[in-house]
Structures are given as C-alpha cells and as structure tokens.
Amino acid sequence: MKVWSSSSLTDIISQNQRLLASYISESYLPESNFRVAIIGGGPKGSYAIERLASVWNTHCPGKFLDIVCFNLSADFGSGPNYQTRQPDFLLMNYNLGKVDFWTDEPEQLVFDRPDLREFLERFKNESEMEVDAEDYCSRAITGVYLQYCLCKVIDALPPNIRLHLVVDEVKSISEISDSLMLDTGSGMHFGFSEVMCCTGHSYRFGKEYDTRNSVKKISDVSPLNQTVYPAENLQKKDLKGKVVAIKGMGLTFVDAVLALTEGKGGVFKRENGSLRYMASGKEPSEILPFCRTGLPMIARKEDFNSADFSLRFFTEETVQYLLSKHDKLDFKLHLLPFIQREFRFQYVVHLLRFRCSKNIQPEKTLPELELYASGIYPDFEPFDLEEFLSPELPALDFHNAVVNYLRQTVFPENCNEMHQSKIAMSALWRKINPILNTVYSFGKLTGESQRYFDQHFYGRFQRVSFGPPKENMEKILALAEVGLLQFDLANKPKVSIKNQSTDVILSHKQASISKSAVTLIDARIPKSGGLATQPEYIKKLVLQMKASFFVNEKYKTGCLEIDQSGRLKKQKQICFYGTPTEGWTLDNESLSRANNNFLSPWANQISKNYVNIKDSKVNTNYPLLDQGANS
Ligand SMILES: Cc1cc2nc3c(=O)[nH]c(=O)nc-3n(C[C@H](O)[C@H](O)[C@H](O)COP(=O)(O)OP(=O)(O)OC[C@H]3O[C@@H](n4cnc5c(N)ncnc54)[C@H](O)[C@@H]3O)c2cc1C
C-alpha cells in the first residue's frame, strides 16, 4: 500500500487555482432573473453546483440561471477539510479508490469524469508507480482533485449558466414576498428562488457537551485552549520540551499528534518491519491524550470481499419486514439482536475459514457453526459485541494496556486466529451501517431508541470501524512505545486549572497520578445539539423564520425539521444537504455522493418548477434594484 502526497503531483494545483480565481469575488451582482444560492463551497456545495448545472443544462437549455455559491474562504471545492495547502501527513481515512466527485445520472454537463484514482494516474509525476485503488493519499491531494473536478464543471458551463463564487459568510436567510434574501458580511443579496445549505461542520460546543463530558470547561479564549485546525498553527506553536494534553482520542487526535511530531520535523523510519520515531527535538516532552473511555480507535481494516461475503441476519429484508410490522422500530428491542447475531455469525465464519479449506456450508445454523468452532478451538467463545465495543483495560497500568491494545489492533496478524477474526469484524459495521441508515432516517426509530443509539452506540461503532489508516495508527503506536505519547491518564481524568490560566492539571485518584500540562488541545469535532451549538444563520432561521428542530417523540435530535428531500418544513425554498441533516439521517459526514442524496431531487425539482420562468437577463444598469422574478 502506497500513501500518495502532493509532491507526487505535477503542477495541477496552480492551474486549478488560476481558473477558480477568475470566478471568485467578494461581492455579487446579479446577471439573470433566476437565482439559486448555495451556502458552503466545500465538497458538498461543489456537488450541488455540478448537479444543478447538469440538470439545468439538460432540462432548461438556453435559459438564464445565476448560481451563487458563498463560502467562508477562497477554498472552493476542497473546503477546510481537504484544503490543498495543509501538510501531507494529514491522511484520508479510507483508501483513495472510494473517492469519486461524479455520479452516473443521465444529466451530465461534464463528459470526462475521472475518479480520484484515475486523476492521480493522469497527474502523477512520470517517475511514480501505478496508482492502486487500495492506496491511501493525503487530504491535500483529495482537495486538489475536488478543485480539479469543480474546474471541469466551470469549464463546461454554457453561457446561460453564470456561476459566482463569493467569499463571504451568510449570516441569515429571510423571505421577501416569494423570494429569499441573504444577509452576508458584505451586505444583502436579493431575489433567490432557492437556497441550498451545505455548511458541513459549522457547529460549536454548547452546554450539553460540557456537562456530559465531565471535563471542566476552560474558556474558549484561554491561552490554554488550542484547536487542532489549521494544523499549521500547532506546528508553529512553540511547545518544545513541554507537556501537552489532548482532549478527544478520535481521528482529530491523530492529526494533532502528527502535527506535534512529524509537523515539527520528526521522522518515522521503518526498521526491521516496524516504525521508529526519530525526534527533531522541537516536539513536546510528553503528550497526554484523554477521553471518556481512554480507548484509541482501531486502525481501519480491509473491507470484506464482496465475492465471499453476505449478511445473514441484519439484512435489508429483515429491516423491511420489521418496518412492515411496526410503525416505529426500537433499536434495542428490534434491531440490536439481529446486529449481535450478525457479528457472531460473521466472526465464526471468518474463524472457521482458517481451518476449513471449503466454503462454510450455507445451511448450517449459527449454533451449529459455534459448536463446530468450539470443537476446533477449545477457548472459543461466541463473539461478544459489547466487549468488542468497550473492552475493559486494567486501570492500574493503563498506558501499557493501551499500548498492548494498539499492538493487537494494528497488527492482529501477530495474534492467534480468534483474535485476528475478532479484529476483522471491525469492517462489519461498515456493511451494516447503510442498512441501519434506512431505518434511522426520517424518524423511523422511536425517539427513545434513537437517543439510545446516538448516545450509546454511534460513537463506539465509529471507534472500531471508521478509524484512521493503519499507517497512522502505527505512528501512534511508535510514539507511545517511546513514551512521547502517554496514556496513563487517558481514561476520563479529572481536569482542573491551576493559577488561572498557566497550567491544566489531569489527575486520576484510582491510579494516584497527577500531571500538569501547559496547553490543552481540543481534538473533538462539535456536533449539533440544539440552538446554542448552531451557526448564526441556522439560529436566525429558528429565531426569525420560525424553523423548528426535529423532535422525535421527546428526543431532541439537533437537526432542523426538514422533509424527506431535505427541504425545511416551514420554508420549502430552503434545502439542506450533508452534515446539517444528521439526526434526520445517519452518516452524512463523508465525501460519498450516494449516502442520503438530497441533491438530485433538489436539482430536478428546480428545473421542473422553474421551466416556465421569464427568461431574461437583469437590467445590468440597475442590477441591485432587481428583486428577481419567478413568475
Ligand atoms: C478534519 C476532518 C477530516 C475529515 N476526513 C474525512 C475523510 O478522510 N473522509 C471522509 O469521507 N470524510 C472526512 N471528513 C468528514 C467531512 O465532513 C466530509 O468529508 C466533507 O468535508 C463534507 O463536505 P461538506 O461540503 O458537507 O462540508 P465542509 O467540507 O465542512 O464544507 C462546508 C463549507 O461551508 C462553508 N461555510 C460554513 N458556514 C458558512 C456560512 N455561514 N457562509 C458561507 N460559507 C459557510 C465552510 O467555509 C466550508 O467550506 C473529515 C472531517 C474533518 C473535520
């Protein structure tokens, strides 16, 4: 497996940026009477531009359309997460063969539509080896690819579709007669017939998070508090020889640790098959991560091979059957037993493959297979999902327990067959998740069980299934082995502040340890949890436009009340796509175009609804007086 970085590419970055720059401005003057605004110009905002332009070009040829995309920065296409200038040690968390900007729908504006693998094959330096779909790449490379695709869309735009990329923050959306007005940092923009919101991760931490976390809140402006992104800030901050604490042990924690080590000139070298860290001398003396469980993520495991894998218990048919019998499903009562049995089944089948050369007979029941396995493996126990999701590590020597856990999850091949099969089950949730999404979406779970799933299962499944590439967890292991990373206070320590703002103290009564750090890096990504956590424009939709939150029975999901195509229930001209729809849908925080695709119906609806609009350009002498026309 190779990991691709920006240095493998020819100079496509500046080519993209020259083209984007000619479309980017800080203001917008309308050019046509029919206008659609897209808030957020990251990956999903760019997908929205692509879909709308493709559908409009097919169904409304020659008709004038202004597409205005607002974004906080000039990083259109990439957004902040795939920003092209970020360091190459920040990696994608799955292999590059999975990234594709395009869809296969009939309406297409762009005919040459490479996926990321094909793009890299075209633009890699001549000396580079062949690109394999299983390879990984940096997030910066993905950003270059996303911008390249956006440029392809721009290149293909016919003269009647005008695209404006505006660097500006949308602060509110309001309604004037039958059109929408956007209030942005630079002023008011009138006459939009539709607004699509693709603002991704734009939440803040609210009270809910701090009380649940049991970690004493440190003011956001305290010098002790440090965010992870942009990672360059962490790289530049002088932390040489100091002790640093990191709150959160997920993907962002890995990025933070790499910024504090590789980002400061340290080098990972492979010697006799394992990674060794060569310090630069500029890194902290000790990094102390912690979270509510103290458990690191499991390195991403290979997907199951579709040729010899199928679900037996938690299948689409099971879910459809359950939905036909109940108005709403209870996660614990109706779904969890099937999920548990699926884990048991796949585990025993995986295990038996070590010893049975022939395929496992399909007619065998789960108890029969387990009985058979216990004949071969005297220590065999059926798969225990709860133990897999939340293993109990000994409290007394927690650092070494975590290091062992890392070794066993990064290199399961060095352990026995039962352990290897257990860790391989980390890929199973990725097969179950899309089916669960069909039940989770649109409030089909009971409110109480949606809450139960969100709070007790979602994060734990993320930990075991959606971890970073093995390469990165190997680096974490190497740093822990030399003691630069210390996990002895990782499991829910007490956090307090000494001398107002000079030191953070982490302590553990049970282990009788206490350590003080000069900086606390917050490596969590805030989620939507009610009004206080929302970006300004959503707060105003609630406070001024009477938008409400989706409350499933009594459970407040944190998502606005939208319909099954993402449109706000109280204002159908405003639509949401991606992260802001989480709670109403599941798993939207990815680059996938297939998951919860609200874009295609949105674009089709626009072209259908507005096919008879008055087809004229605006009066360019008085563009700002024009209020738009959607007769
Ligand atoms: C650090 C990090 C790493 C990730 N890595 C992966 C990965 O490897 N693979 C994966 O599939 N997913 C990953 N994700 C998940 C990520 O959410 C998606 O991959 C992807 O970025 C979602 O795209 P988006 O356009 O919905 O949101 P974003 O990429 O967050 O883009 C939203 C855009 O909206 C703009 N915006 C927000 N509010 C406003 C406003 N009021 N006015 C104007 N503009 C606004 C922002 O500037 C931003 O450019 C990662 C997420 C994070 C945080």
mmCIF file of C-alpha atoms and ligand atoms in Angstrom, residues 39-45 70-72 79-82 92-94 139 168-170 198-201 229 525 537 589-591, ligand 1:
data_model
loop_
_atom_site.group_PDB
_atom_site.id
_atom_site.type_symbol
_atom_site.label_atom_id
_atom_site.label_comp_id
_atom_site.label_asym_id
_atom_site.label_seq_id
_atom_site.Cartn_x
_atom_site.Cartn_y
_atom_site.Cartn_z
ATOM 1 C CA ILE A 39 -24.247 28.274 1.147
ATOM 2 C CA GLY A 40 -20.941 26.464 1.621
ATOM 3 C CA GLY A 41 -18.487 25.791 -1.192
ATOM 4 C CA GLY A 42 -16.795 22.663 0.243
ATOM 5 C CA PRO A 43 -17.198 19.245 -1.399
ATOM 6 C CA LYS A 44 -20.981 19.122 -0.974
ATOM 7 C CA GLY A 45 -21.504 22.707 -2.163
ATOM 8 C CA PHE A 70 -20.966 31.582 -0.761
ATOM 9 C CA ASN A 71 -18.018 30.204 1.197
ATOM 10 C CA LEU A 72 -16.137 31.456 4.243
ATOM 11 C CA GLY A 79 -13.417 23.246 1.866
ATOM 12 C CA PRO A 80 -11.329 23.326 5.054
ATOM 13 C CA ASN A 81 -11.022 19.551 5.485
ATOM 14 C CA TYR A 82 -9.303 18.948 2.139
ATOM 15 C CA MET A 92 -7.734 10.401 4.205
ATOM 16 C CA ASN A 93 -9.257 7.811 6.490
ATOM 17 C CA TYR A 94 -10.100 5.355 3.716
ATOM 18 C CA ARG A 139 -6.339 15.034 2.342
ATOM 19 C CA ASP A 168 -18.439 35.736 2.274
ATOM 20 C CA GLU A 169 -20.261 34.444 5.337
ATOM 21 C CA VAL A 170 -24.016 34.048 5.104
ATOM 22 C CA CYS A 198 -24.121 22.718 2.604
ATOM 23 C CA THR A 199 -22.309 24.216 5.555
ATOM 24 C CA GLY A 200 -20.732 20.986 6.863
ATOM 25 C CA HIS A 201 -19.189 21.039 10.321
ATOM 26 C CA TYR A 229 -7.063 23.014 12.664
ATOM 27 C CA ILE A 525 -15.478 17.928 16.467
ATOM 28 C CA TYR A 537 -27.647 31.539 10.007
ATOM 29 C CA GLU A 589 -20.108 13.278 7.216
ATOM 30 C CA SER A 590 -18.348 11.828 4.238
ATOM 31 C CA LEU A 591 -17.468 12.543 0.633
HETATM 32 C C1 LIG B 1 -10.620 17.112 9.923
HETATM 33 C C2 LIG B 1 -11.612 16.294 9.160
HETATM 34 C C3 LIG B 1 -11.181 15.242 8.361
HETATM 35 C C4 LIG B 1 -12.094 14.503 7.628
HETATM 36 N N1 LIG B 1 -11.647 13.458 6.856
HETATM 37 C C5 LIG B 1 -12.526 12.752 6.136
HETATM 38 C C6 LIG B 1 -12.095 11.681 5.283
HETATM 39 O O1 LIG B 1 -10.925 11.331 5.248
HETATM 40 N N2 LIG B 1 -13.050 11.055 4.552
HETATM 41 C C7 LIG B 1 -14.365 11.427 4.592
HETATM 42 O O2 LIG B 1 -15.206 10.865 3.863
HETATM 43 N N3 LIG B 1 -14.776 12.391 5.399
HETATM 44 C C8 LIG B 1 -13.915 13.060 6.162
HETATM 45 N N4 LIG B 1 -14.366 14.068 6.959
HETATM 46 C C9 LIG B 1 -15.818 14.369 7.007
HETATM 47 C C10 LIG B 1 -16.162 15.634 6.210
HETATM 48 O O3 LIG B 1 -17.274 16.196 6.859
HETATM 49 C C11 LIG B 1 -16.576 15.379 4.770
HETATM 50 O O4 LIG B 1 -15.680 14.547 4.107
HETATM 51 C C12 LIG B 1 -16.691 16.635 3.901
HETATM 52 O O5 LIG B 1 -15.795 17.645 4.262
HETATM 53 C C13 LIG B 1 -18.093 17.169 3.943
HETATM 54 O O6 LIG B 1 -18.219 18.187 2.982
HETATM 55 P P1 LIG B 1 -19.201 19.410 3.191
HETATM 56 O O7 LIG B 1 -19.091 20.234 1.964
HETATM 57 O O8 LIG B 1 -20.520 18.908 3.606
HETATM 58 O O9 LIG B 1 -18.649 20.181 4.461
HETATM 59 P P2 LIG B 1 -17.313 21.017 4.650
HETATM 60 O O10 LIG B 1 -16.197 20.345 3.970
HETATM 61 O O11 LIG B 1 -17.207 21.267 6.105
HETATM 62 O O12 LIG B 1 -17.603 22.380 3.873
HETATM 63 C C14 LIG B 1 -18.542 23.325 4.329
HETATM 64 C C15 LIG B 1 -18.170 24.676 3.763
HETATM 65 O O13 LIG B 1 -19.180 25.612 4.148
HETATM 66 C C16 LIG B 1 -18.569 26.846 4.436
HETATM 67 N N5 LIG B 1 -19.482 27.566 5.328
HETATM 68 C C17 LIG B 1 -19.930 27.181 6.543
HETATM 69 N N6 LIG B 1 -20.792 28.101 7.039
HETATM 70 C C18 LIG B 1 -20.887 29.077 6.112
HETATM 71 C C19 LIG B 1 -21.632 30.301 6.043
HETATM 72 N N7 LIG B 1 -22.455 30.661 7.015
HETATM 73 N N8 LIG B 1 -21.479 31.074 4.956
HETATM 74 C C20 LIG B 1 -20.653 30.706 3.942
HETATM 75 N N9 LIG B 1 -19.942 29.559 3.956
HETATM 76 C C21 LIG B 1 -20.066 28.751 5.020
HETATM 77 C C22 LIG B 1 -17.243 26.467 5.062
HETATM 78 O O14 LIG B 1 -16.321 27.516 4.859
HETATM 79 C C23 LIG B 1 -16.856 25.212 4.289
HETATM 80 O O15 LIG B 1 -16.013 25.499 3.203
HETATM 81 C C24 LIG B 1 -13.471 14.811 7.705
HETATM 82 C C25 LIG B 1 -13.896 15.849 8.534
HETATM 83 C C26 LIG B 1 -12.996 16.577 9.265
HETATM 84 C C27 LIG B 1 -13.491 17.678 10.165
#
